Amino acid sequence: MDGFEVRNYNTKKGKGLFATKQYNQGDVILEEDPLVSCQFAWNAAYRYLACDNCMRPLETPEQNVRRLSCKPDIVLPHSDCYETNLENLTGCSQCEILYCSDACRQRAYDTYHRILCHDTADAQHPIMILLEAWKQMHYPPETTNIMLLVRILAFIQQSSDPQAAALKFKQFCHRTVNEDAELVHKLLGEQFTSQLETLRELTSNVINGEYIQEFLSPEGFCSLMALIGTNGQGIGTSPLSMWVNAVLELTMSDDERQQLDLFIDKLYEYVQDESGTFLNTEGSGLYQLQSACNHSCAPNAESSFPYGNHRIQLKAVKPIMPGEEICISYLDECALRRSRHSRQKELAQNYLFVCWCDRCTTEASQPDCTSEEDMSEDEIDADD
């Protein structure tokens, strides 16, 4: 029996995930595969090789660190402590898109790939034209991929029950038309009106059909863009970090541990110098259960990807009592450490809501002004 349930709010908040049993710190609340997921466009273009279905990296930790650091002579110690099974690597027989296993290849084909299979070498194919247009509109750091939207449409169109499939995605949406437009404006920038129409037309060239017409209308397409921009959960996988986590669990002497720590620090220096902060295979996915988690500035749960693919794990970071809402943070650790005013500002800009979690309520007496660490560079320059 699950230890949680999804409850609907009678408000703009939509829904929430609530505990039906006690969870202790470290307990796993749920694990879930996404309805659909997709690697980011520029991430794939920069040779972050990954399974097209589950986003499992298709390189060993040693291959990964050599590529990211541009140092082909690096040899990782204890390389056998993290098993990278690439023996089952396979590809689509028609388009040569790669998968980590036959199971992933079949799952992709059954879910969305049957409609979307195409010659990846044909630069004039509608999918390639759409991808190139998207890449010129959405440069790194990336937050989503237009192909996630296309896979949603293919998921619906390929389904044996398209109406039920469409409802799975409609349950993510509870915003007004104006709110959707504001979110897409944030995603695409000042030229969002013309860019949105371009993307809609190019998407219609890729996929069309009876059951997805409502999503290809101007209003429906805007709503779907807003959905992938706000409900898409970021996914990050890294062979190097999986190796680091595994090797740190090994039993060794203090001297060996010290040497290993220095070696790992040096690896990350090499990678940082060559690749900056872009270390992971990155993408996003839509999760039915995990997406029900609302935000809190003092979260009691966090999401991670412990299996090195798109399967998400939600784990308690503090005790959770029966009846208590299970909340995650939509902000990163750095943003969470900032003032209430700064957190509220970021949430309002990116998610269009005002947070009234327990922490924000407790800090309500703080002044509504930007603290020094949150000042813009212009403000700082003006003070110098």
Tab-separated table of C-alpha atoms in Angstrom:
chain	number	residue	atom	x	y	z
A	1	MET	CA	0.000	0.000	0.000
A	2	ASP	CA	1.297	3.468	-0.922
A	3	GLY	CA	2.124	5.775	1.955
A	4	PHE	CA	0.825	8.853	0.154
A	5	GLU	CA	-2.149	10.214	-1.760
A	6	VAL	CA	-2.805	13.032	-4.203
A	7	ARG	CA	-5.413	15.538	-3.039
A	8	ASN	CA	-7.036	18.246	-5.115
A	9	TYR	CA	-7.242	21.806	-3.825
A	10	ASN	CA	-10.237	23.992	-4.619
A	11	THR	CA	-7.812	26.772	-5.416
A	12	LYS	CA	-5.283	27.851	-8.014
A	13	LYS	CA	-2.768	25.604	-6.206
A	14	GLY	CA	-4.253	22.622	-8.033
A	15	LYS	CA	-3.224	19.525	-6.116
A	16	GLY	CA	-0.802	18.266	-3.506
A	17	LEU	CA	0.887	15.065	-2.337
A	18	PHE	CA	0.093	14.067	1.250
A	19	ALA	CA	1.557	11.395	3.513
A	20	THR	CA	-0.779	8.655	4.746
A	21	LYS	CA	1.898	7.132	6.996
A	22	GLN	CA	4.950	8.358	8.884
A	23	TYR	CA	8.218	8.804	7.015
A	24	ASN	CA	11.557	9.151	8.745
A	25	GLN	CA	14.494	11.113	7.368
A	26	GLY	CA	16.031	9.156	4.494
A	27	ASP	CA	12.937	7.061	3.764
A	28	VAL	CA	12.032	6.619	0.098
A	29	ILE	CA	8.530	7.972	-0.520
A	30	LEU	CA	8.163	6.970	-4.160
A	31	GLU	CA	9.988	6.058	-7.347
A	32	GLU	CA	8.541	6.820	-10.746
A	33	ASP	CA	9.300	6.780	-14.458
A	34	PRO	CA	8.074	9.807	-16.424
A	35	LEU	CA	5.204	9.771	-18.889
A	36	VAL	CA	7.705	11.246	-21.355
A	37	SER	CA	11.222	12.626	-21.079
A	38	CYS	CA	13.688	14.186	-23.478
A	39	GLN	CA	17.341	15.235	-23.486
A	40	PHE	CA	17.971	18.950	-24.019
A	41	ALA	CA	18.735	19.908	-27.618
A	42	TRP	CA	22.098	21.628	-27.101
A	43	ASN	CA	23.130	18.987	-24.555
A	44	ALA	CA	22.659	16.314	-27.235
A	45	ALA	CA	24.357	18.463	-29.877
A	46	TYR	CA	27.457	18.736	-27.659
A	47	ARG	CA	27.858	14.936	-27.683
A	48	TYR	CA	26.421	14.108	-24.275
A	49	LEU	CA	25.556	10.649	-25.593
A	50	ALA	CA	22.495	9.163	-23.895
A	51	CYS	CA	19.737	6.606	-24.359
A	52	ASP	CA	16.980	8.317	-26.324
A	53	ASN	CA	14.354	6.818	-24.027
A	54	CYS	CA	15.650	6.792	-20.432
A	55	MET	CA	18.573	9.269	-20.751
A	56	ARG	CA	21.096	6.799	-19.324
A	57	PRO	CA	24.558	8.029	-20.449
A	58	LEU	CA	26.086	5.798	-23.110
A	59	GLU	CA	29.701	6.150	-22.002
A	60	THR	CA	31.788	4.859	-19.127
A	61	PRO	CA	32.940	7.182	-16.317
A	62	GLU	CA	36.445	7.116	-17.783
A	63	GLN	CA	35.184	8.011	-21.275
A	64	ASN	CA	33.034	10.699	-19.708
A	65	VAL	CA	35.823	12.439	-17.780
A	66	ARG	CA	38.233	12.176	-20.713
A	67	ARG	CA	35.717	13.886	-23.006
A	68	LEU	CA	34.734	16.596	-20.521
A	69	SER	CA	38.360	17.412	-19.649
A	70	CYS	CA	39.829	16.842	-23.124
A	71	LYS	CA	42.487	14.671	-21.449
A	72	PRO	CA	42.489	11.265	-23.215
A	73	ASP	CA	45.134	9.791	-20.902
A	74	ILE	CA	43.135	9.961	-17.641
A	75	VAL	CA	42.760	6.563	-15.968
A	76	LEU	CA	40.232	6.172	-13.161
A	77	PRO	CA	41.225	3.957	-10.223
A	78	HIS	CA	38.691	1.383	-9.013
A	79	SER	CA	36.900	1.671	-12.354
A	80	ASP	CA	35.144	-1.639	-11.656
A	81	CYS	CA	33.289	-0.247	-8.611
A	82	TYR	CA	30.672	1.321	-10.881
A	83	GLU	CA	29.384	-0.993	-13.572
A	84	THR	CA	28.479	0.628	-16.876
A	85	ASN	CA	26.695	-1.991	-18.934
A	86	LEU	CA	27.077	-0.914	-22.555
A	87	GLU	CA	26.925	-4.445	-23.974
A	88	ASN	CA	23.188	-4.096	-24.551
A	89	LEU	CA	23.543	-0.867	-26.530
A	90	THR	CA	21.211	-0.945	-29.524
A	91	GLY	CA	19.675	1.379	-32.081
A	92	CYS	CA	16.506	1.866	-34.064
A	93	SER	CA	16.811	-0.247	-37.230
A	94	GLN	CA	15.468	2.603	-39.349
A	95	CYS	CA	16.901	5.855	-37.932
A	96	GLU	CA	19.888	4.593	-35.857
A	97	ILE	CA	18.857	6.545	-32.741
A	98	LEU	CA	20.582	4.859	-29.793
A	99	TYR	CA	19.117	3.094	-26.760
A	100	CYS	CA	20.753	1.473	-23.747
A	101	SER	CA	18.747	-1.734	-24.212
A	102	ASP	CA	16.134	-3.503	-26.328
A	103	ALA	CA	13.623	-2.811	-23.564
A	104	CYS	CA	14.138	0.966	-23.903
A	105	ARG	CA	14.036	0.758	-27.699
A	106	GLN	CA	10.722	-1.109	-27.605
A	107	ARG	CA	9.267	1.190	-24.951
A	108	ALA	CA	10.147	4.254	-27.016
A	109	TYR	CA	8.685	2.700	-30.167
A	110	ASP	CA	5.446	1.764	-28.401
A	111	THR	CA	5.116	5.158	-26.715
A	112	TYR	CA	6.169	7.816	-29.236
A	113	HIS	CA	8.929	6.754	-31.643
A	114	ARG	CA	6.763	4.882	-34.173
A	115	ILE	CA	5.374	8.248	-35.334
A	116	LEU	CA	8.568	10.266	-34.874
A	117	CYS	CA	11.134	7.894	-36.437
A	118	HIS	CA	13.056	9.848	-39.089
A	119	ASP	CA	16.342	10.059	-40.970
A	120	THR	CA	18.575	12.051	-38.612
A	121	ALA	CA	20.960	12.795	-41.485
A	122	ASP	CA	18.225	14.601	-43.444
A	123	ALA	CA	18.605	18.263	-42.464
A	124	GLN	CA	15.359	19.088	-44.305
A	125	HIS	CA	13.204	16.670	-42.327
A	126	PRO	CA	10.509	18.604	-40.383
A	127	ILE	CA	11.890	17.375	-37.043
A	128	MET	CA	15.398	18.596	-37.875
A	129	ILE	CA	14.042	21.956	-39.037
A	130	LEU	CA	12.038	22.306	-35.805
A	131	LEU	CA	15.048	21.359	-33.657
A	132	GLU	CA	17.329	23.872	-35.375
A	133	ALA	CA	14.725	26.629	-35.003
A	134	TRP	CA	14.372	25.765	-31.301
A	135	LYS	CA	18.121	25.823	-30.713
A	136	GLN	CA	18.325	29.331	-32.155
A	137	MET	CA	15.613	30.470	-29.723
A	138	HIS	CA	16.720	28.649	-26.582
A	139	TYR	CA	20.454	28.692	-25.857
A	140	PRO	CA	22.165	27.077	-22.817
A	141	PRO	CA	21.609	26.984	-19.943
A	142	GLU	CA	18.583	25.017	-21.139
A	143	THR	CA	15.353	24.492	-19.231
A	144	THR	CA	13.319	22.371	-21.677
A	145	ASN	CA	13.219	21.051	-25.236
A	146	ILE	CA	10.523	21.499	-27.883
A	147	MET	CA	10.867	17.755	-28.534
A	148	LEU	CA	9.359	17.062	-25.104
A	149	LEU	CA	6.210	18.764	-26.397
A	150	VAL	CA	6.398	16.772	-29.643
A	151	ARG	CA	6.727	13.526	-27.677
A	152	ILE	CA	3.635	14.452	-25.670
A	153	LEU	CA	1.692	14.799	-28.913
A	154	ALA	CA	3.086	11.504	-30.239
A	155	PHE	CA	2.257	9.800	-26.915
A	156	ILE	CA	-1.381	10.877	-27.337
A	157	GLN	CA	-1.567	10.068	-31.041
A	158	GLN	CA	-0.010	6.599	-30.648
A	159	SER	CA	-2.105	5.625	-27.622
A	160	SER	CA	-4.771	2.944	-27.893
A	161	ASP	CA	-6.992	5.386	-25.960
A	162	PRO	CA	-5.987	8.878	-27.141
A	163	GLN	CA	-8.630	10.677	-25.069
A	164	ALA	CA	-7.409	9.082	-21.837
A	165	ALA	CA	-3.799	9.826	-22.852
A	166	ALA	CA	-4.668	13.494	-23.458
A	167	LEU	CA	-6.275	13.692	-20.007
A	168	LYS	CA	-3.004	12.562	-18.414
A	169	PHE	CA	-1.389	15.753	-19.664
A	170	LYS	CA	-4.368	18.040	-19.130
A	171	GLN	CA	-4.216	17.256	-15.407
A	172	PHE	CA	-0.943	19.213	-15.256
A	173	CYS	CA	-2.688	22.396	-16.453
A	174	HIS	CA	-4.682	24.693	-14.181
A	175	ARG	CA	-3.635	28.157	-15.317
A	176	THR	CA	-5.429	30.891	-17.218
A	177	VAL	CA	-4.647	31.845	-20.824
A	178	ASN	CA	-2.889	35.035	-19.679
A	179	GLU	CA	-0.769	33.112	-17.153
A	180	ASP	CA	0.262	30.614	-19.835
A	181	ALA	CA	1.297	33.478	-22.119
A	182	GLU	CA	3.325	35.090	-19.319
A	183	LEU	CA	5.180	31.824	-18.650
A	184	VAL	CA	5.959	31.338	-22.349
A	185	HIS	CA	7.155	34.957	-22.495
A	186	LYS	CA	9.571	34.107	-19.681
A	187	LEU	CA	10.715	30.982	-21.547
A	188	LEU	CA	11.207	32.479	-25.015
A	189	GLY	CA	11.944	36.143	-24.299
A	190	GLU	CA	10.750	39.384	-25.864
A	191	GLN	CA	10.061	37.870	-29.304
A	192	PHE	CA	7.890	35.124	-27.812
A	193	THR	CA	4.725	35.937	-29.811
A	194	SER	CA	6.338	35.453	-33.220
A	195	GLN	CA	8.564	32.623	-31.995
A	196	LEU	CA	5.610	30.778	-30.490
A	197	GLU	CA	3.734	30.946	-33.790
A	198	THR	CA	6.829	29.734	-35.675
A	199	LEU	CA	7.201	26.788	-33.307
A	200	ARG	CA	3.497	25.959	-33.607
A	201	GLU	CA	3.654	25.905	-37.407
A	202	LEU	CA	6.839	23.823	-37.463
A	203	THR	CA	5.397	21.394	-34.899
A	204	SER	CA	2.268	20.997	-37.043
A	205	ASN	CA	4.575	19.984	-39.907
A	206	VAL	CA	6.080	17.265	-37.696
A	207	ILE	CA	2.918	15.751	-36.250
A	208	ASN	CA	-0.782	16.185	-36.833
A	209	GLY	CA	-3.903	14.176	-36.220
A	210	GLU	CA	-7.459	14.080	-34.992
A	211	TYR	CA	-6.682	13.624	-31.307
A	212	ILE	CA	-4.128	16.423	-30.948
A	213	GLN	CA	-5.782	19.244	-32.876
A	214	GLU	CA	-6.726	21.111	-29.689
A	215	PHE	CA	-3.044	21.227	-28.696
A	216	LEU	CA	-2.046	22.655	-32.072
A	217	SER	CA	-4.392	25.634	-31.856
A	218	PRO	CA	-2.707	28.901	-30.787
A	219	GLU	CA	-4.216	28.702	-27.288
A	220	GLY	CA	-3.635	24.964	-26.870
A	221	PHE	CA	-0.029	25.178	-28.058
A	222	CYS	CA	0.706	28.056	-25.685
A	223	SER	CA	-0.750	26.011	-22.817
A	224	LEU	CA	1.421	23.021	-23.744
A	225	MET	CA	4.530	25.210	-23.946
A	226	ALA	CA	3.761	26.593	-20.496
A	227	LEU	CA	3.258	23.034	-19.240
A	228	ILE	CA	6.690	21.784	-20.344
A	229	GLY	CA	8.291	25.012	-19.100
A	230	THR	CA	6.937	24.798	-15.557
A	231	ASN	CA	5.932	21.170	-14.905
A	232	GLY	CA	8.925	19.610	-16.612
A	233	GLN	CA	11.202	18.172	-13.923
A	234	GLY	CA	14.891	18.672	-14.684
A	235	ILE	CA	16.829	15.414	-15.110
A	236	GLY	CA	20.580	15.179	-14.682
A	237	THR	CA	22.724	12.055	-15.045
A	238	SER	CA	26.511	11.724	-14.909
A	239	PRO	CA	28.759	8.629	-15.183
A	240	LEU	CA	31.512	10.562	-13.401
A	241	SER	CA	29.364	11.449	-10.393
A	242	MET	CA	28.011	7.870	-10.215
A	243	TRP	CA	31.614	6.594	-10.148
A	244	VAL	CA	32.547	9.156	-7.463
A	245	ASN	CA	29.576	8.095	-5.300
A	246	ALA	CA	30.513	4.426	-5.710
A	247	VAL	CA	34.242	4.842	-5.057
A	248	LEU	CA	33.637	6.891	-1.907
A	249	GLU	CA	31.772	3.882	-0.456
A	250	LEU	CA	34.849	1.651	-0.745
A	251	THR	CA	36.795	0.635	2.337
A	252	MET	CA	40.381	1.964	2.282
A	253	SER	CA	43.060	3.392	4.529
A	254	ASP	CA	43.104	7.051	5.563
A	255	ASP	CA	46.097	7.693	3.302
A	256	GLU	CA	44.361	6.078	0.333
A	257	ARG	CA	41.230	8.085	1.082
A	258	GLN	CA	43.198	11.336	1.179
A	259	GLN	CA	44.904	10.544	-2.127
A	260	LEU	CA	41.581	9.625	-3.710
A	261	ASP	CA	39.951	12.858	-2.508
A	262	LEU	CA	42.809	14.882	-4.028
A	263	PHE	CA	42.518	12.931	-7.280
A	264	ILE	CA	38.753	13.560	-7.484
A	265	ASP	CA	39.232	17.266	-6.749
A	266	LYS	CA	41.776	17.440	-9.567
A	267	LEU	CA	39.398	15.664	-11.955
A	268	TYR	CA	36.697	18.236	-11.321
A	269	GLU	CA	39.228	21.045	-11.818
A	270	TYR	CA	40.142	19.633	-15.235
A	271	VAL	CA	36.471	19.276	-16.179
A	272	GLN	CA	35.612	22.741	-14.893
A	273	ASP	CA	38.428	24.321	-16.898
A	274	GLU	CA	37.305	22.682	-20.137
A	275	SER	CA	33.513	22.260	-19.848
A	276	GLY	CA	32.525	24.759	-17.152
A	277	THR	CA	29.414	23.772	-15.223
A	278	PHE	CA	27.969	21.612	-18.000
A	279	LEU	CA	28.902	18.243	-16.512
A	280	ASN	CA	25.705	16.237	-16.847
A	281	THR	CA	23.558	14.655	-19.468
A	282	GLU	CA	20.556	16.950	-18.997
A	283	GLY	CA	16.914	16.938	-19.978
A	284	SER	CA	13.450	17.065	-18.471
A	285	GLY	CA	10.416	14.840	-18.001
A	286	LEU	CA	6.811	14.907	-16.866
A	287	TYR	CA	6.005	12.841	-13.768
A	288	GLN	CA	2.409	12.164	-12.765
A	289	LEU	CA	2.950	11.659	-9.026
A	290	GLN	CA	6.076	13.704	-8.302
A	291	SER	CA	4.547	16.680	-10.128
A	292	ALA	CA	1.851	16.795	-7.431
A	293	CYS	CA	4.492	17.972	-4.936
A	294	ASN	CA	4.090	21.658	-4.182
A	295	HIS	CA	6.892	24.024	-3.268
A	296	SER	CA	8.086	24.909	0.216
A	297	CYS	CA	11.063	27.055	1.204
A	298	ALA	CA	11.575	24.520	4.000
A	299	PRO	CA	10.994	21.279	2.048
A	300	ASN	CA	10.534	17.924	3.749
A	301	ALA	CA	11.442	15.898	0.647
A	302	GLU	CA	13.828	16.041	-2.295
A	303	SER	CA	14.055	14.424	-5.710
A	304	SER	CA	17.081	12.634	-7.142
A	305	PHE	CA	18.078	10.216	-9.910
A	306	PRO	CA	20.017	7.443	-8.133
A	307	TYR	CA	19.853	4.967	-11.031
A	308	GLY	CA	21.622	7.132	-13.578
A	309	ASN	CA	18.573	7.397	-15.820
A	310	HIS	CA	15.221	9.235	-15.852
A	311	ARG	CA	13.690	7.207	-12.999
A	312	ILE	CA	13.070	9.685	-10.184
A	313	GLN	CA	13.231	8.983	-6.462
A	314	LEU	CA	11.486	11.131	-3.853
A	315	LYS	CA	13.056	10.861	-0.411
A	316	ALA	CA	12.179	12.411	2.963
A	317	VAL	CA	14.779	14.896	4.248
A	318	LYS	CA	13.048	15.250	7.620
A	319	PRO	CA	10.331	13.329	9.493
A	320	ILE	CA	6.893	13.558	7.830
A	321	MET	CA	3.742	12.768	9.798
A	322	PRO	CA	0.530	11.201	8.440
A	323	GLY	CA	-1.676	13.921	6.928
A	324	GLU	CA	1.268	16.263	6.337
A	325	GLU	CA	1.830	17.615	2.849
A	326	ILE	CA	4.969	16.343	1.099
A	327	CYS	CA	6.781	19.349	-0.380
A	328	ILE	CA	9.929	19.867	-2.411
A	329	SER	CA	11.749	23.070	-3.292
A	330	TYR	CA	11.426	24.588	-6.757
A	331	LEU	CA	14.477	26.725	-5.910
A	332	ASP	CA	18.081	25.545	-5.830
A	333	GLU	CA	20.110	25.475	-2.617
A	334	CYS	CA	21.641	28.886	-3.263
A	335	ALA	CA	18.243	30.537	-3.797
A	336	LEU	CA	16.846	28.845	-0.690
A	337	ARG	CA	19.489	30.557	1.451
A	338	ARG	CA	18.413	33.999	0.293
A	339	SER	CA	15.935	36.361	1.928
A	340	ARG	CA	12.183	35.853	1.872
A	341	HIS	CA	11.805	38.800	-0.495
A	342	SER	CA	14.304	37.339	-2.967
A	343	ARG	CA	12.727	33.874	-2.854
A	344	GLN	CA	9.260	35.332	-3.369
A	345	LYS	CA	10.518	37.386	-6.302
A	346	GLU	CA	12.018	34.362	-8.081
A	347	LEU	CA	8.940	32.205	-7.494
A	348	ALA	CA	6.620	34.943	-8.740
A	349	GLN	CA	8.699	35.457	-11.887
A	350	ASN	CA	9.191	31.790	-12.783
A	351	TYR	CA	6.079	30.099	-11.388
A	352	LEU	CA	3.522	32.922	-10.970
A	353	PHE	CA	2.638	32.306	-7.334
A	354	VAL	CA	3.303	33.855	-3.939
A	355	CYS	CA	4.688	31.352	-1.449
A	356	TRP	CA	3.018	31.153	1.958
A	357	CYS	CA	4.857	28.125	3.314
A	358	ASP	CA	5.590	27.970	7.048
A	359	ARG	CA	9.033	29.514	6.553
A	360	CYS	CA	7.711	32.427	4.478
A	361	THR	CA	4.925	33.004	7.003
A	362	THR	CA	7.431	33.027	9.873
A	363	GLU	CA	9.644	35.494	7.982
A	364	ALA	CA	6.739	37.734	6.930
A	365	SER	CA	8.028	40.556	9.144
A	366	GLN	CA	11.233	40.806	7.108
A	367	PRO	CA	11.436	44.031	5.086
A	368	ASP	CA	10.278	43.799	1.461
A	369	CYS	CA	13.539	45.061	0.057
A	370	THR	CA	16.358	43.390	-1.793
A	371	SER	CA	19.223	42.336	0.438
A	372	GLU	CA	22.783	43.228	-0.479
A	373	GLU	CA	23.658	39.784	-1.806
A	374	ASP	CA	20.670	39.945	-4.193
A	375	MET	CA	21.497	43.328	-5.686
A	376	SER	CA	21.958	43.565	-9.408
A	377	GLU	CA	25.366	44.378	-10.823
A	378	ASP	CA	24.052	47.787	-11.821
A	379	GLU	CA	23.092	48.573	-8.239
A	380	ILE	CA	26.460	47.372	-6.961
A	381	ASP	CA	28.278	49.462	-9.579
A	382	ALA	CA	26.238	52.504	-8.584
A	383	ASP	CA	27.403	52.125	-4.978
A	384	ASP	CA	31.095	51.849	-5.879
